[in-house]
Amino acid sequence: MGLYLRKELKNGAEISVWEVTESEEELLKIISIPNEELEELYYTKSVQRRREKLAVRALLNTIFEDKVYLGHHDNGAPFIQNDFTHISITHTNRFVAIITHPTEEVGIDIESIERDFSAVEKKALSEDELQVKNRNLQLAIYWCAKEAIYKRMSQHGVDFAKQMEVDKFNPKEEGDIEATFINKDGSEEEFELEYEVFDNHVM
């Protein structure tokens, strides 16, 4: 399928989504990939994981005019080695998504609404957040919001239930939600997140 979606957000960030329908061989034919990534690919045993990595590279080739080199911090967060653009990456079995911003840290997450969120409920949601009506859709939005904030903050040992509070919302096809991240010193940071629902996925 290739590039599925590309859009700019109000804050200047850009989101790009790739629908992964190609085989590993087909992706290798349409992308330019640095030798280090190719070498790393050979050590990746999962075929699905290799396809995801190749789809990420296809998106990077689409987003950036010049070749960029992807690195990862010790906590796993991605960064561009030869460009100051901030980046966050997410994937499901079907989609890979990247968000970029020229000057600000960013975070993104995408989930299938068909996922079993029972483990997420216990680990990541507060008592207030567990009071949901449209269960799986609402849980998917809560989880995506918290994952996006987690990636944006890039901190170790975050308690998803206690350190992240997502304001109540009525789930729609797309919308804005507000959330608060509580640092371990008690200071708070406010976030406004955008979400949308497409093809049984939440981003």
Coordinates of C-alpha atoms in Angstrom, one line a residue:
M1 CA 0.0 0.0 0.0
G2 CA 2.8 2.5 0.9
L3 CA 2.1 6.0 2.2
Y4 CA -1.3 5.9 3.8
L5 CA -1.5 9.3 5.5
R6 CA 0.6 12.5 5.8
K7 CA -0.6 15.5 7.7
E8 CA 0.6 18.6 9.5
L9 CA -0.7 19.3 13.0
K10 CA -1.5 22.7 14.5
N11 CA 1.7 22.8 16.4
G12 CA 3.9 22.3 13.4
A13 CA 4.5 18.6 13.9
E14 CA 4.0 16.3 10.9
I15 CA 2.6 12.8 11.0
S16 CA 3.3 10.1 8.3
V17 CA 1.7 6.7 8.2
W18 CA 2.7 3.7 6.1
E19 CA 0.4 0.7 5.6
V20 CA 2.6 -2.4 5.6
T21 CA 1.2 -4.6 2.9
E22 CA 4.5 -5.3 1.0
S23 CA 6.7 -8.3 1.6
E24 CA 10.2 -7.9 3.0
E25 CA 11.6 -8.4 -0.5
E26 CA 9.2 -5.7 -2.0
L27 CA 10.2 -3.2 0.6
L28 CA 13.9 -3.8 0.0
K29 CA 13.4 -3.0 -3.7
I30 CA 11.8 0.4 -3.1
I31 CA 14.0 1.8 -0.3
S32 CA 17.5 3.1 0.1
I33 CA 18.8 1.8 3.4
P34 CA 22.1 2.6 5.2
N35 CA 24.5 -0.4 5.6
E36 CA 24.3 -0.3 9.5
E37 CA 20.5 -0.8 9.3
L38 CA 20.8 -3.5 6.8
E39 CA 23.3 -5.3 9.0
E40 CA 21.0 -4.9 12.0
L41 CA 18.1 -6.3 9.9
Y42 CA 20.0 -9.6 9.3
Y43 CA 20.1 -10.1 13.1
T44 CA 16.4 -9.6 13.5
K45 CA 14.7 -13.0 13.5
S46 CA 11.0 -12.0 13.3
V47 CA 9.8 -11.5 9.7
Q48 CA 7.1 -9.1 11.0
R49 CA 9.7 -7.0 12.9
R50 CA 11.9 -6.8 9.8
R51 CA 9.0 -5.6 7.7
E52 CA 8.2 -2.9 10.3
K53 CA 11.8 -1.7 10.3
L54 CA 11.8 -1.6 6.5
A55 CA 8.5 0.3 6.5
V56 CA 10.1 2.8 9.0
R57 CA 13.0 3.3 6.5
A58 CA 10.5 3.8 3.6
L59 CA 8.8 6.5 5.7
L60 CA 12.1 8.2 6.5
N61 CA 13.0 8.2 2.8
T62 CA 9.7 9.8 2.1
I63 CA 9.8 12.5 4.9
F64 CA 13.5 13.6 4.5
E65 CA 15.0 14.9 1.2
D66 CA 18.5 13.8 2.2
K67 CA 19.5 10.4 3.6
V68 CA 19.1 10.3 7.4
Y69 CA 20.6 7.8 9.9
L70 CA 18.4 6.4 12.6
G71 CA 19.9 5.9 16.1
H72 CA 18.4 4.9 19.5
H73 CA 19.1 6.3 22.9
D74 CA 19.8 3.9 25.8
N75 CA 16.1 3.9 26.7
G76 CA 15.2 2.8 23.1
A77 CA 13.9 6.3 22.0
P78 CA 14.8 6.9 18.3
F79 CA 16.7 10.0 17.1
I80 CA 18.1 11.1 13.8
Q81 CA 21.9 11.1 13.9
N82 CA 22.5 13.6 11.2
D83 CA 19.5 16.0 11.6
F84 CA 18.2 18.0 14.5
T85 CA 14.5 17.1 13.7
H86 CA 12.8 15.5 16.7
I87 CA 11.1 12.1 16.0
S88 CA 8.9 9.4 17.5
I89 CA 7.9 6.1 15.9
T90 CA 5.2 3.6 16.5
H91 CA 3.8 0.5 14.8
T92 CA 1.2 -2.2 14.8
N93 CA 1.1 -5.3 12.6
R94 CA -0.5 -3.2 9.9
F95 CA 0.7 0.4 10.2
V96 CA 3.9 2.2 10.9
A97 CA 3.7 5.9 12.0
I98 CA 6.2 8.6 12.5
I99 CA 5.8 12.1 14.0
T100 CA 8.4 14.8 13.5
H101 CA 8.9 18.3 14.7
P102 CA 11.7 20.7 13.9
T103 CA 12.3 22.0 17.5
E104 CA 10.1 20.2 20.0
E105 CA 10.1 16.7 21.5
V106 CA 7.2 14.6 20.3
G107 CA 5.4 11.3 21.0
I108 CA 3.1 9.1 19.0
D109 CA 1.3 5.8 19.5
I110 CA -1.0 3.6 17.3
E111 CA -3.0 0.7 18.5
S112 CA -5.5 -1.8 17.0
I113 CA -8.9 -1.4 18.7
E114 CA -9.2 -5.2 18.5
R115 CA -6.3 -5.6 21.0
D116 CA -7.0 -7.1 24.4
F117 CA -6.5 -4.2 26.8
S118 CA -7.2 -6.1 30.0
A119 CA -3.5 -6.0 31.1
V120 CA -3.4 -2.2 30.2
E121 CA -6.4 -1.5 32.5
K122 CA -4.6 -3.0 35.6
K123 CA -1.2 -1.4 34.8
A124 CA -1.9 1.9 33.3
L125 CA -5.3 3.4 34.2
S126 CA -6.5 5.1 37.4
E127 CA -9.8 4.3 39.0
D128 CA -11.5 7.3 37.3
E129 CA -10.1 6.3 33.9
L130 CA -11.5 2.8 34.3
Q131 CA -15.1 4.1 34.2
V132 CA -15.5 3.7 30.5
K133 CA -18.6 3.1 28.3
N134 CA -17.4 2.4 24.7
R135 CA -14.9 0.0 26.3
N136 CA -12.2 -1.0 23.8
L137 CA -12.2 2.3 21.8
Q138 CA -11.9 4.4 25.0
L139 CA -9.2 2.1 26.5
A140 CA -7.3 2.3 23.2
I141 CA -7.4 6.1 23.3
Y142 CA -6.3 6.2 26.9
W143 CA -3.4 3.9 26.3
C144 CA -2.3 5.7 23.1
A145 CA -2.4 9.0 24.9
K146 CA -0.3 7.7 27.8
E147 CA 2.2 5.9 25.5
A148 CA 2.6 9.1 23.4
I149 CA 3.3 11.2 26.6
Y150 CA 5.7 8.5 27.9
K151 CA 7.6 8.7 24.6
R152 CA 7.6 12.5 24.7
M153 CA 8.9 12.6 28.3
S154 CA 11.5 9.9 27.7
Q155 CA 11.9 9.1 31.4
H156 CA 12.7 5.8 33.2
G157 CA 10.4 4.1 35.7
V158 CA 7.2 6.0 34.9
D159 CA 4.0 4.9 36.7
F160 CA 1.4 5.1 34.0
A161 CA -1.5 5.1 36.4
K162 CA -0.2 7.6 39.0
Q163 CA 2.0 9.9 36.9
M164 CA -0.3 10.4 33.9
E165 CA -3.9 11.7 34.2
V166 CA -6.0 11.9 31.1
D167 CA -9.1 14.1 31.4
K168 CA -12.5 12.5 30.7
F169 CA -13.7 12.6 27.1
N170 CA -16.4 11.2 24.8
P171 CA -14.6 9.1 22.1
K172 CA -15.2 10.3 18.5
E173 CA -13.7 9.6 15.2
E174 CA -11.1 12.4 16.0
G175 CA -10.6 14.9 18.7
D176 CA -8.4 16.6 21.3
I177 CA -7.9 15.4 24.8
E178 CA -6.0 17.0 27.7
A179 CA -3.6 15.2 30.0
T180 CA -1.2 15.9 32.9
F181 CA 2.2 14.4 33.5
I182 CA 3.2 14.5 37.2
N183 CA 7.0 14.4 37.6
K184 CA 8.5 12.5 40.6
D185 CA 9.3 15.9 42.3
G186 CA 5.6 16.7 42.2
S187 CA 5.8 19.3 39.4
E188 CA 3.2 19.0 36.6
E189 CA 3.2 19.4 32.8
E190 CA 0.0 19.9 30.8
F191 CA -0.5 18.3 27.4
E192 CA -3.1 18.6 24.6
L193 CA -3.2 15.6 22.4
E194 CA -4.8 15.0 19.1
Y195 CA -6.2 11.6 18.2
E196 CA -8.0 10.0 15.3
V197 CA -9.6 6.6 14.5
F198 CA -9.2 4.9 11.2
D199 CA -9.5 1.4 9.9
N200 CA -10.1 0.0 13.4
H201 CA -7.0 1.7 14.8
V202 CA -6.4 4.6 17.1
M203 CA -3.5 7.0 16.7

